[in-house]
Amino acid sequence: MKVLVLNSGSSSLKFQLFDMENEAVIVKGDVEKIGLDGSHIVYSPMDGEKIIRQRNVANHAEAIDLVMSMLMDKKFGAIKAVADIDAIGHRAIHGGTKLIEPVLITADVIRELESVSYMAPLHNPPSILGIKACQEKLPGIPMVAVFDTQFHQTMPMISYLYALPYEYYEKYKVRRYGFHGISHGYVSQRCIELMGKPSTSRIISCHMGNGSSVAAIRDGKSWNTSMGFTPLEGMAMGTRAGQIDPSIITFIMQQEGLTSKEMDEVLSTKSGLLGISGVSSDMRDIEVAAQAGNERAALACSIFVKDAVHYIGAYAAEMGGVDAIVFTAGIGENDIAMRARICKQLAFLGLEFDPVANNCRGEEVEISAPGSRLRAFVIPTNEELVIARETVSVLRKTHYYLY
């Protein structure tokens, strides 16, 4: 059974094709800069060399066309025909209160995703575009949506309820939903395995990339997480403000004469590490600038470290201790210096840091010293594999495929 996993961004379309008989990746890639100058596809067969091709890609429908043409190419393609793809799994960010488990995509599901897009304005619309593009270009192939919010459904009410009038929760379901759940769930389960599958566990998972969140995970279940009603809350991120005094929002709107939409754009696309540094939203660029003496870039790096330590300390207190810290995603898996800065501030929790083990990128490795009371791991996330597995599970339940 072959499953195509798609992760649609506002100007990108990441894809992986799996052979689910052995869960092997056949090919993976990314259509980048959709609708922008310089659009291109990166196509990486597991048994061949990476191919990069420049193409004018105006929208997600054209991106799907490009992906399929590469997959079916006579020279380096992975399939012979569209019918060779048995199912498509989509990463969906926010399903609100109704879509909390992986689901077969129908017209009703799409309408529900559209109705809650205001809670994830940067993420849900691209996911919907990707789904509709597949419906247009790949009709008849069953599709499944897998939600970033699913893993966090185990949070207790004390973690997900905001101290607002209770009627807003009852009327509008204003609550903490949490995100990056596919990633947090995968790496925390892998961490439990690396720890020898203890009967109890308290893990703090740090998903750090352009979007970053920290999750407290007790016995394999989400207890609390830094992102909230939307993916804006929590740490300072690439372009997102993270946690701020809510009164700042109305103050700036009044002073600058901004509409709510314009203010949301400020908080979502002009703030965070970009807003502080004035250099970039990419931590790599910011660190280079900091090393060159840019004080605002150095400040942005320090705020990122401070935020990570803040949430780790808070969640350790909430869970009555912590057994392991996990670093994952772009920054977490690859930024040696950032991990070191964070870990060195966790000595008070009993973490004995191993700088030699930490000298790696994109590898699964323990970076705490032998005998350390608090263990620390780098675990590359694999959201695509989780989505592929969930897609197969949903199709079995809905009798698309009988085994």
mmCIF file of C-alpha atoms in Angstrom:
data_model
loop_
_atom_site.group_PDB
_atom_site.id
_atom_site.type_symbol
_atom_site.label_atom_id
_atom_site.label_comp_id
_atom_site.label_asym_id
_atom_site.label_seq_id
_atom_site.Cartn_x
_atom_site.Cartn_y
_atom_site.Cartn_z
ATOM 1 C CA MET A 1 0.000 0.000 0.000
ATOM 2 C CA LYS A 2 1.434 3.381 -1.022
ATOM 3 C CA VAL A 3 0.509 6.518 0.939
ATOM 4 C CA LEU A 4 1.373 10.049 -0.190
ATOM 5 C CA VAL A 5 1.757 12.431 2.771
ATOM 6 C CA LEU A 6 1.333 16.152 2.122
ATOM 7 C CA ASN A 7 2.113 19.120 4.352
ATOM 8 C CA SER A 8 0.830 22.322 2.731
ATOM 9 C CA GLY A 9 2.258 25.691 3.712
ATOM 10 C CA SER A 10 1.259 29.109 2.434
ATOM 11 C CA SER A 11 3.991 28.983 -0.228
ATOM 12 C CA SER A 12 5.225 25.401 -0.011
ATOM 13 C CA LEU A 13 4.105 21.804 -0.407
ATOM 14 C CA LYS A 14 6.171 19.138 1.336
ATOM 15 C CA PHE A 15 5.588 15.537 0.334
ATOM 16 C CA GLN A 16 6.686 11.993 1.124
ATOM 17 C CA LEU A 17 5.624 8.765 -0.545
ATOM 18 C CA PHE A 18 5.583 5.716 1.745
ATOM 19 C CA ASP A 19 5.441 2.001 1.078
ATOM 20 C CA MET A 20 3.406 1.004 4.125
ATOM 21 C CA GLU A 21 4.275 -2.671 3.825
ATOM 22 C CA ASN A 22 7.541 -1.813 5.562
ATOM 23 C CA GLU A 23 6.946 1.895 6.311
ATOM 24 C CA ALA A 24 9.800 2.818 3.984
ATOM 25 C CA VAL A 25 10.076 6.261 2.396
ATOM 26 C CA ILE A 26 10.249 5.869 -1.376
ATOM 27 C CA VAL A 27 10.751 9.537 -2.192
ATOM 28 C CA LYS A 28 10.401 12.886 -0.467
ATOM 29 C CA GLY A 29 10.593 16.495 -1.479
ATOM 30 C CA ASP A 30 9.260 20.013 -1.375
ATOM 31 C CA VAL A 31 7.727 22.444 -3.826
ATOM 32 C CA GLU A 32 9.007 25.809 -2.631
ATOM 33 C CA LYS A 33 8.027 29.434 -3.263
ATOM 34 C CA ILE A 34 4.579 28.646 -4.671
ATOM 35 C CA GLY A 35 3.165 31.785 -6.265
ATOM 36 C CA LEU A 36 6.524 33.570 -5.932
ATOM 37 C CA ASP A 37 9.549 34.199 -8.107
ATOM 38 C CA GLY A 38 12.048 31.363 -8.053
ATOM 39 C CA SER A 39 9.544 28.571 -7.423
ATOM 40 C CA HIS A 40 11.073 25.105 -7.742
ATOM 41 C CA ILE A 41 10.806 21.494 -6.643
ATOM 42 C CA VAL A 42 13.307 19.503 -4.615
ATOM 43 C CA TYR A 43 12.819 15.793 -5.369
ATOM 44 C CA SER A 44 14.809 13.226 -3.363
ATOM 45 C CA PRO A 45 14.415 9.517 -4.193
ATOM 46 C CA MET A 46 15.754 7.281 -1.448
ATOM 47 C CA ASP A 47 17.639 5.223 -4.035
ATOM 48 C CA GLY A 48 18.938 8.087 -6.162
ATOM 49 C CA GLU A 49 20.348 11.597 -6.246
ATOM 50 C CA LYS A 50 18.457 14.737 -5.270
ATOM 51 C CA ILE A 51 16.924 16.602 -8.204
ATOM 52 C CA ILE A 52 16.141 20.340 -8.163
ATOM 53 C CA ARG A 53 14.073 21.819 -10.975
ATOM 54 C CA GLN A 54 12.996 25.408 -11.457
ATOM 55 C CA ARG A 55 9.326 25.711 -12.410
ATOM 56 C CA ASN A 56 6.754 28.485 -12.503
ATOM 57 C CA VAL A 57 4.255 27.259 -9.885
ATOM 58 C CA ALA A 58 1.364 29.693 -9.424
ATOM 59 C CA ASN A 59 -0.764 27.786 -6.897
ATOM 60 C CA HIS A 60 -1.178 24.531 -4.972
ATOM 61 C CA ALA A 61 -3.015 22.830 -7.842
ATOM 62 C CA GLU A 62 -0.008 23.411 -10.083
ATOM 63 C CA ALA A 63 2.240 22.184 -7.274
ATOM 64 C CA ILE A 64 0.297 18.903 -7.165
ATOM 65 C CA ASP A 65 0.681 18.604 -10.948
ATOM 66 C CA LEU A 66 4.423 19.099 -10.603
ATOM 67 C CA VAL A 67 4.741 16.536 -7.801
ATOM 68 C CA MET A 68 2.802 13.948 -9.789
ATOM 69 C CA SER A 69 4.814 14.568 -12.966
ATOM 70 C CA MET A 70 8.013 13.954 -10.994
ATOM 71 C CA LEU A 71 6.595 10.864 -9.279
ATOM 72 C CA MET A 72 5.614 9.385 -12.646
ATOM 73 C CA ASP A 73 8.699 10.441 -14.608
ATOM 74 C CA LYS A 74 9.926 7.568 -16.795
ATOM 75 C CA LYS A 75 13.556 8.044 -15.715
ATOM 76 C CA PHE A 76 13.436 8.638 -11.964
ATOM 77 C CA GLY A 77 9.750 8.346 -11.035
ATOM 78 C CA ALA A 78 8.553 6.196 -8.155
ATOM 79 C CA ILE A 79 5.194 5.134 -9.639
ATOM 80 C CA LYS A 80 3.803 4.369 -13.093
ATOM 81 C CA ALA A 81 0.337 5.860 -12.705
ATOM 82 C CA VAL A 82 -1.811 7.926 -10.347
ATOM 83 C CA ALA A 83 -3.690 4.729 -9.462
ATOM 84 C CA ASP A 84 -0.525 3.430 -7.792
ATOM 85 C CA ILE A 85 -1.216 5.827 -4.903
ATOM 86 C CA ASP A 86 -3.682 4.180 -2.548
ATOM 87 C CA ALA A 87 -4.293 7.102 -0.191
ATOM 88 C CA ILE A 88 -3.245 10.643 0.694
ATOM 89 C CA GLY A 89 -2.609 11.841 4.227
ATOM 90 C CA HIS A 90 -2.766 15.575 4.953
ATOM 91 C CA ARG A 91 -1.317 17.388 7.938
ATOM 92 C CA ALA A 92 -4.107 19.599 9.299
ATOM 93 C CA ILE A 93 -3.276 22.089 12.022
ATOM 94 C CA HIS A 94 -6.512 23.058 13.758
ATOM 95 C CA GLY A 95 -9.780 21.140 13.762
ATOM 96 C CA GLY A 96 -11.426 23.046 16.610
ATOM 97 C CA THR A 97 -13.529 21.007 19.027
ATOM 98 C CA LYS A 98 -15.197 18.759 16.446
ATOM 99 C CA LEU A 99 -12.212 17.454 14.493
ATOM 100 C CA ILE A 100 -9.949 16.006 17.161
ATOM 101 C CA GLU A 101 -9.068 12.642 15.643
ATOM 102 C CA PRO A 102 -7.796 11.595 12.184
ATOM 103 C CA VAL A 103 -10.741 11.583 9.793
ATOM 104 C CA LEU A 104 -11.618 10.663 6.243
ATOM 105 C CA ILE A 105 -11.886 13.946 4.345
ATOM 106 C CA THR A 106 -15.377 14.838 3.114
ATOM 107 C CA ALA A 107 -17.101 18.056 2.107
ATOM 108 C CA ASP A 108 -18.306 18.422 5.713
ATOM 109 C CA VAL A 109 -14.759 18.081 7.020
ATOM 110 C CA ILE A 110 -13.525 20.791 4.672
ATOM 111 C CA ARG A 111 -16.343 23.124 5.748
ATOM 112 C CA GLU A 112 -15.426 22.550 9.397
ATOM 113 C CA LEU A 113 -11.760 23.278 8.690
ATOM 114 C CA GLU A 114 -12.800 26.494 6.977
ATOM 115 C CA SER A 115 -15.054 27.472 9.883
ATOM 116 C CA VAL A 116 -12.193 27.283 12.408
ATOM 117 C CA SER A 117 -9.507 28.842 10.194
ATOM 118 C CA TYR A 118 -9.661 32.046 12.249
ATOM 119 C CA MET A 119 -7.934 30.091 15.029
ATOM 120 C CA ALA A 120 -4.996 29.190 12.749
ATOM 121 C CA PRO A 121 -4.983 31.828 10.001
ATOM 122 C CA LEU A 122 -1.430 31.058 8.882
ATOM 123 C CA HIS A 123 -1.922 27.286 8.768
ATOM 124 C CA ASN A 124 -5.464 26.110 8.034
ATOM 125 C CA PRO A 125 -5.966 27.969 4.732
ATOM 126 C CA PRO A 126 -2.865 26.376 3.099
ATOM 127 C CA SER A 127 -3.962 22.932 4.316
ATOM 128 C CA ILE A 128 -7.382 23.471 2.750
ATOM 129 C CA LEU A 129 -5.763 24.628 -0.495
ATOM 130 C CA GLY A 130 -3.702 21.424 -0.565
ATOM 131 C CA ILE A 131 -6.770 19.266 0.054
ATOM 132 C CA LYS A 132 -8.817 20.990 -2.645
ATOM 133 C CA ALA A 133 -5.925 20.771 -5.102
ATOM 134 C CA CYS A 134 -5.788 17.015 -4.548
ATOM 135 C CA GLN A 135 -9.535 16.718 -5.032
ATOM 136 C CA GLU A 136 -9.167 18.518 -8.364
ATOM 137 C CA LYS A 137 -6.035 16.795 -9.622
ATOM 138 C CA LEU A 138 -6.294 13.371 -7.964
ATOM 139 C CA PRO A 139 -10.012 12.583 -7.777
ATOM 140 C CA GLY A 140 -11.086 9.271 -6.339
ATOM 141 C CA ILE A 141 -8.098 8.742 -4.063
ATOM 142 C CA PRO A 142 -9.228 8.592 -0.410
ATOM 143 C CA MET A 143 -7.749 11.346 1.757
ATOM 144 C CA VAL A 144 -7.302 11.555 5.518
ATOM 145 C CA ALA A 145 -6.671 14.627 7.694
ATOM 146 C CA VAL A 146 -4.421 14.206 10.733
ATOM 147 C CA PHE A 147 -4.561 17.024 13.290
ATOM 148 C CA ASP A 148 -1.805 18.764 15.208
ATOM 149 C CA THR A 149 -4.229 19.297 18.095
ATOM 150 C CA GLN A 150 -5.126 15.625 18.625
ATOM 151 C CA PHE A 151 -2.273 14.705 20.979
ATOM 152 C CA HIS A 152 -3.143 17.531 23.358
ATOM 153 C CA GLN A 153 -6.738 16.384 23.923
ATOM 154 C CA THR A 154 -5.575 14.646 27.132
ATOM 155 C CA MET A 155 -4.745 17.961 28.829
ATOM 156 C CA PRO A 156 -6.724 18.441 32.038
ATOM 157 C CA MET A 157 -9.091 21.382 32.306
ATOM 158 C CA ILE A 158 -6.718 23.232 34.628
ATOM 159 C CA SER A 159 -4.207 23.277 31.762
ATOM 160 C CA TYR A 160 -6.466 24.194 28.864
ATOM 161 C CA LEU A 161 -8.970 26.628 30.397
ATOM 162 C CA TYR A 162 -8.188 30.369 30.332
ATOM 163 C CA ALA A 163 -9.201 32.617 33.227
ATOM 164 C CA LEU A 164 -11.845 34.409 31.168
ATOM 165 C CA PRO A 165 -15.594 34.505 31.753
ATOM 166 C CA TYR A 166 -16.630 30.858 31.565
ATOM 167 C CA GLU A 167 -19.343 31.702 29.068
ATOM 168 C CA TYR A 168 -16.678 32.304 26.376
ATOM 169 C CA TYR A 169 -15.568 28.726 26.736
ATOM 170 C CA GLU A 170 -19.160 27.515 26.596
ATOM 171 C CA LYS A 171 -20.210 29.736 23.677
ATOM 172 C CA TYR A 172 -17.043 29.944 21.566
ATOM 173 C CA LYS A 173 -14.845 27.116 22.907
ATOM 174 C CA VAL A 174 -12.087 29.560 23.812
ATOM 175 C CA ARG A 175 -9.462 27.282 25.374
ATOM 176 C CA ARG A 176 -5.927 26.060 24.931
ATOM 177 C CA TYR A 177 -5.718 23.573 22.056
ATOM 178 C CA GLY A 178 -1.982 23.148 21.620
ATOM 179 C CA PHE A 179 -0.100 22.394 18.413
ATOM 180 C CA HIS A 180 2.862 20.415 17.074
ATOM 181 C CA GLY A 181 1.024 17.472 18.614
ATOM 182 C CA ILE A 182 2.031 15.024 15.880
ATOM 183 C CA SER A 183 5.675 15.815 16.620
ATOM 184 C CA HIS A 184 5.381 15.915 20.421
ATOM 185 C CA GLY A 185 3.570 12.594 20.419
ATOM 186 C CA TYR A 186 6.137 10.895 18.202
ATOM 187 C CA VAL A 187 9.297 12.077 19.992
ATOM 188 C CA SER A 188 7.906 11.535 23.486
ATOM 189 C CA GLN A 189 6.993 7.949 22.653
ATOM 190 C CA ARG A 190 10.441 7.411 21.184
ATOM 191 C CA CYS A 191 11.974 8.937 24.328
ATOM 192 C CA ILE A 192 10.043 6.493 26.511
ATOM 193 C CA GLU A 193 11.460 3.653 24.409
ATOM 194 C CA LEU A 194 15.012 4.993 24.763
ATOM 195 C CA MET A 195 14.515 5.211 28.524
ATOM 196 C CA GLY A 196 13.631 1.518 28.666
ATOM 197 C CA LYS A 197 9.833 1.949 28.791
ATOM 198 C CA PRO A 198 9.479 2.932 32.465
ATOM 199 C CA SER A 199 6.064 2.483 34.077
ATOM 200 C CA THR A 200 5.851 6.238 34.704
ATOM 201 C CA SER A 201 7.513 9.110 32.922
ATOM 202 C CA ARG A 202 7.656 12.905 32.960
ATOM 203 C CA ILE A 203 8.989 14.260 29.683
ATOM 204 C CA ILE A 204 9.310 17.812 28.413
ATOM 205 C CA SER A 205 9.388 17.962 24.628
ATOM 206 C CA CYS A 206 10.878 21.032 22.933
ATOM 207 C CA HIS A 207 9.789 21.351 19.291
ATOM 208 C CA MET A 208 11.963 24.223 18.105
ATOM 209 C CA GLY A 209 11.818 25.578 14.589
ATOM 210 C CA ASN A 210 10.356 28.628 12.885
ATOM 211 C CA GLY A 211 7.350 27.764 15.040
ATOM 212 C CA SER A 212 8.289 26.525 18.515
ATOM 213 C CA SER A 213 6.405 24.952 21.385
ATOM 214 C CA VAL A 214 7.186 23.127 24.608
ATOM 215 C CA ALA A 215 4.982 20.329 25.938
ATOM 216 C CA ALA A 216 4.725 18.649 29.330
ATOM 217 C CA ILE A 217 4.018 14.946 28.806
ATOM 218 C CA ARG A 218 3.111 12.689 31.720
ATOM 219 C CA ASP A 219 3.098 8.913 31.139
ATOM 220 C CA GLY A 220 2.924 9.449 27.387
ATOM 221 C CA LYS A 221 -0.009 11.877 27.513
ATOM 222 C CA SER A 222 -0.015 15.632 27.059
ATOM 223 C CA TRP A 223 -0.362 17.499 30.344
ATOM 224 C CA ASN A 224 0.284 21.072 29.202
ATOM 225 C CA THR A 225 1.778 22.926 26.255
ATOM 226 C CA SER A 226 2.951 26.435 25.468
ATOM 227 C CA MET A 227 0.826 27.135 22.381
ATOM 228 C CA GLY A 228 -2.784 27.937 23.103
ATOM 229 C CA PHE A 229 -6.032 28.925 21.380
ATOM 230 C CA THR A 230 -3.910 29.602 18.303
ATOM 231 C CA PRO A 231 -0.261 28.867 17.406
ATOM 232 C CA LEU A 232 0.643 32.423 18.491
ATOM 233 C CA GLU A 233 1.042 31.799 22.215
ATOM 234 C CA GLY A 234 4.165 30.621 23.978
ATOM 235 C CA MET A 235 7.795 31.130 23.031
ATOM 236 C CA ALA A 236 9.028 33.945 20.827
ATOM 237 C CA MET A 237 9.180 32.264 17.400
ATOM 238 C CA GLY A 238 10.474 33.127 13.946
ATOM 239 C CA THR A 239 7.843 35.788 13.236
ATOM 240 C CA ARG A 240 5.318 35.178 16.022
ATOM 241 C CA ALA A 241 5.228 37.237 19.199
ATOM 242 C CA GLY A 242 4.540 34.454 21.663
ATOM 243 C CA GLN A 243 3.281 35.299 25.120
ATOM 244 C CA ILE A 244 2.695 39.014 25.718
ATOM 245 C CA ASP A 245 0.495 41.208 27.910
ATOM 246 C CA PRO A 246 -2.911 41.229 26.108
ATOM 247 C CA SER A 247 -3.271 44.957 26.764
ATOM 248 C CA ILE A 248 -0.316 45.599 24.451
ATOM 249 C CA ILE A 249 -2.525 44.552 21.546
ATOM 250 C CA THR A 250 -5.271 47.138 22.137
ATOM 251 C CA PHE A 251 -2.675 49.783 23.012
ATOM 252 C CA ILE A 252 -0.765 49.362 19.725
ATOM 253 C CA MET A 253 -4.010 49.193 17.739
ATOM 254 C CA GLN A 254 -5.077 52.529 19.219
ATOM 255 C CA GLN A 255 -1.700 54.185 18.803
ATOM 256 C CA GLU A 256 -1.127 52.963 15.226
ATOM 257 C CA GLY A 257 -4.747 52.984 14.063
ATOM 258 C CA LEU A 258 -4.614 49.306 13.121
ATOM 259 C CA THR A 259 -7.529 47.022 12.329
ATOM 260 C CA SER A 260 -7.775 43.643 14.006
ATOM 261 C CA LYS A 261 -6.558 41.994 10.795
ATOM 262 C CA GLU A 262 -3.561 44.321 10.601
ATOM 263 C CA MET A 263 -2.746 43.704 14.264
ATOM 264 C CA ASP A 264 -2.934 39.967 13.719
ATOM 265 C CA GLU A 265 -0.455 40.360 10.865
ATOM 266 C CA VAL A 266 1.932 42.235 13.164
ATOM 267 C CA LEU A 267 1.721 39.508 15.807
ATOM 268 C CA SER A 268 1.983 36.644 13.307
ATOM 269 C CA THR A 269 4.422 37.813 10.649
ATOM 270 C CA LYS A 270 6.416 40.804 11.943
ATOM 271 C CA SER A 271 7.188 39.908 15.552
ATOM 272 C CA GLY A 272 9.168 37.205 17.337
ATOM 273 C CA LEU A 273 12.837 36.746 16.499
ATOM 274 C CA LEU A 274 12.432 38.837 13.345
ATOM 275 C CA GLY A 275 10.888 41.710 15.259
ATOM 276 C CA ILE A 276 13.569 41.663 17.953
ATOM 277 C CA SER A 277 16.614 41.115 15.767
ATOM 278 C CA GLY A 278 15.596 43.120 12.711
ATOM 279 C CA VAL A 279 17.742 40.641 10.803
ATOM 280 C CA SER A 280 15.741 37.532 9.943
ATOM 281 C CA SER A 281 13.226 35.002 11.206
ATOM 282 C CA ASP A 282 15.794 32.223 10.622
ATOM 283 C CA MET A 283 17.835 31.349 13.701
ATOM 284 C CA ARG A 284 20.849 30.504 11.525
ATOM 285 C CA ASP A 285 20.981 34.025 10.117
ATOM 286 C CA ILE A 286 20.365 35.547 13.532
ATOM 287 C CA GLU A 287 23.214 33.594 15.131
ATOM 288 C CA VAL A 288 25.614 34.626 12.363
ATOM 289 C CA ALA A 289 24.657 38.262 12.941
ATOM 290 C CA ALA A 290 25.049 37.854 16.697
ATOM 291 C CA GLN A 291 28.534 36.410 16.273
ATOM 292 C CA ALA A 292 29.385 39.398 14.084
ATOM 293 C CA GLY A 293 28.483 41.752 16.933
ATOM 294 C CA ASN A 294 24.837 42.598 16.204
ATOM 295 C CA GLU A 295 23.432 43.302 19.670
ATOM 296 C CA ARG A 296 19.766 42.915 18.713
ATOM 297 C CA ALA A 297 20.484 39.554 17.102
ATOM 298 C CA ALA A 298 22.276 38.433 20.261
ATOM 299 C CA LEU A 299 19.298 39.642 22.298
ATOM 300 C CA ALA A 300 16.911 37.589 20.142
ATOM 301 C CA CYS A 301 18.997 34.456 20.768
ATOM 302 C CA SER A 302 19.021 35.105 24.510
ATOM 303 C CA ILE A 303 15.253 35.642 24.614
ATOM 304 C CA PHE A 304 14.746 32.338 22.790
ATOM 305 C CA VAL A 305 16.893 30.557 25.407
ATOM 306 C CA LYS A 306 15.085 32.340 28.224
ATOM 307 C CA ASP A 307 11.679 31.312 26.903
ATOM 308 C CA ALA A 308 12.696 27.666 26.543
ATOM 309 C CA VAL A 309 14.103 27.536 30.069
ATOM 310 C CA HIS A 310 11.017 29.335 31.389
ATOM 311 C CA TYR A 311 8.611 26.691 30.064
ATOM 312 C CA ILE A 312 10.838 23.772 30.980
ATOM 313 C CA GLY A 313 11.094 25.039 34.554
ATOM 314 C CA ALA A 314 7.370 25.709 34.797
ATOM 315 C CA TYR A 315 6.408 22.275 33.486
ATOM 316 C CA ALA A 316 8.921 20.528 35.715
ATOM 317 C CA ALA A 317 7.221 22.248 38.653
ATOM 318 C CA GLU A 318 3.726 21.341 37.396
ATOM 319 C CA MET A 319 4.590 17.658 36.991
ATOM 320 C CA GLY A 320 6.493 17.462 40.282
ATOM 321 C CA GLY A 321 9.763 16.851 38.466
ATOM 322 C CA VAL A 322 11.029 15.805 35.063
ATOM 323 C CA ASP A 323 12.817 12.669 33.877
ATOM 324 C CA ALA A 324 13.866 13.712 30.378
ATOM 325 C CA ILE A 325 14.099 16.672 28.014
ATOM 326 C CA VAL A 326 13.730 16.152 24.259
ATOM 327 C CA PHE A 327 14.935 18.530 21.537
ATOM 328 C CA THR A 328 13.409 18.170 18.079
ATOM 329 C CA ALA A 329 12.569 20.037 14.812
ATOM 330 C CA GLY A 330 14.841 22.365 12.843
ATOM 331 C CA ILE A 331 16.530 24.246 15.674
ATOM 332 C CA GLY A 332 16.186 21.457 18.225
ATOM 333 C CA GLU A 333 17.752 18.827 15.975
ATOM 334 C CA ASN A 334 20.464 20.923 14.353
ATOM 335 C CA ASP A 335 21.479 23.907 16.474
ATOM 336 C CA ILE A 336 24.350 22.634 18.627
ATOM 337 C CA ALA A 337 25.022 25.976 20.289
ATOM 338 C CA MET A 338 21.381 26.651 21.152
ATOM 339 C CA ARG A 339 20.938 23.232 22.770
ATOM 340 C CA ALA A 340 24.102 23.796 24.789
ATOM 341 C CA ARG A 341 22.933 27.189 26.051
ATOM 342 C CA ILE A 342 19.585 25.779 27.154
ATOM 343 C CA CYS A 343 21.022 22.642 28.757
ATOM 344 C CA LYS A 344 23.604 24.558 30.761
ATOM 345 C CA GLN A 345 20.781 26.488 32.426
ATOM 346 C CA LEU A 346 19.084 23.239 33.470
ATOM 347 C CA ALA A 347 21.808 22.100 35.878
ATOM 348 C CA PHE A 348 19.488 23.035 38.748
ATOM 349 C CA LEU A 349 17.158 20.239 37.609
ATOM 350 C CA GLY A 350 19.988 17.700 37.747
ATOM 351 C CA LEU A 351 21.068 17.782 34.099
ATOM 352 C CA GLU A 352 24.731 16.947 33.564
ATOM 353 C CA PHE A 353 25.380 18.060 30.001
ATOM 354 C CA ASP A 354 27.691 16.163 27.627
ATOM 355 C CA PRO A 355 29.122 18.659 25.074
ATOM 356 C CA VAL A 356 30.839 15.919 23.077
ATOM 357 C CA ALA A 357 27.603 13.962 22.554
ATOM 358 C CA ASN A 358 25.851 17.229 21.731
ATOM 359 C CA ASN A 359 28.190 17.860 18.801
ATOM 360 C CA CYS A 360 25.815 16.411 16.212
ATOM 361 C CA ARG A 361 23.045 17.426 13.843
ATOM 362 C CA GLY A 362 19.923 15.518 12.878
ATOM 363 C CA GLU A 363 20.867 12.409 14.842
ATOM 364 C CA GLU A 364 19.085 10.519 17.593
ATOM 365 C CA VAL A 365 21.432 10.821 20.556
ATOM 366 C CA GLU A 366 21.470 11.302 24.317
ATOM 367 C CA ILE A 367 23.266 14.535 25.199
ATOM 368 C CA SER A 368 23.242 14.097 28.971
ATOM 369 C CA ALA A 369 26.246 12.545 30.675
ATOM 370 C CA PRO A 370 26.086 8.966 32.019
ATOM 371 C CA GLY A 371 24.471 8.995 35.444
ATOM 372 C CA SER A 372 22.774 12.354 34.962
ATOM 373 C CA ARG A 373 19.645 12.606 37.121
ATOM 374 C CA LEU A 374 17.848 14.459 34.326
ATOM 375 C CA ARG A 375 18.362 12.938 30.884
ATOM 376 C CA ALA A 376 18.356 14.932 27.641
ATOM 377 C CA PHE A 377 17.881 13.625 24.115
ATOM 378 C CA VAL A 378 17.940 14.861 20.553
ATOM 379 C CA ILE A 379 15.244 12.948 18.651
ATOM 380 C CA PRO A 380 14.512 13.833 15.015
ATOM 381 C CA THR A 381 10.791 14.138 14.556
ATOM 382 C CA ASN A 382 8.914 12.107 11.942
ATOM 383 C CA GLU A 383 5.498 13.684 11.538
ATOM 384 C CA GLU A 384 5.101 12.243 8.038
ATOM 385 C CA LEU A 385 5.391 8.655 9.264
ATOM 386 C CA VAL A 386 2.770 9.319 11.950
ATOM 387 C CA ILE A 387 0.424 10.795 9.325
ATOM 388 C CA ALA A 388 0.953 7.794 7.039
ATOM 389 C CA ARG A 389 0.212 5.373 9.883
ATOM 390 C CA GLU A 390 -2.914 7.271 10.907
ATOM 391 C CA THR A 391 -4.078 7.364 7.284
ATOM 392 C CA VAL A 392 -3.863 3.580 7.008
ATOM 393 C CA SER A 393 -5.636 3.190 10.357
ATOM 394 C CA VAL A 394 -8.550 5.409 9.306
ATOM 395 C CA LEU A 395 -8.948 3.606 5.988
ATOM 396 C CA ARG A 396 -9.053 0.263 7.742
ATOM 397 C CA LYS A 397 -11.723 1.520 10.138
ATOM 398 C CA THR A 398 -13.792 2.891 7.301
ATOM 399 C CA HIS A 399 -13.390 -0.318 5.294
ATOM 400 C CA TYR A 400 -11.607 1.233 2.351
ATOM 401 C CA TYR A 401 -9.034 -1.504 2.720
ATOM 402 C CA LEU A 402 -9.653 -4.821 4.397
ATOM 403 C CA TYR A 403 -6.724 -6.834 5.724
#
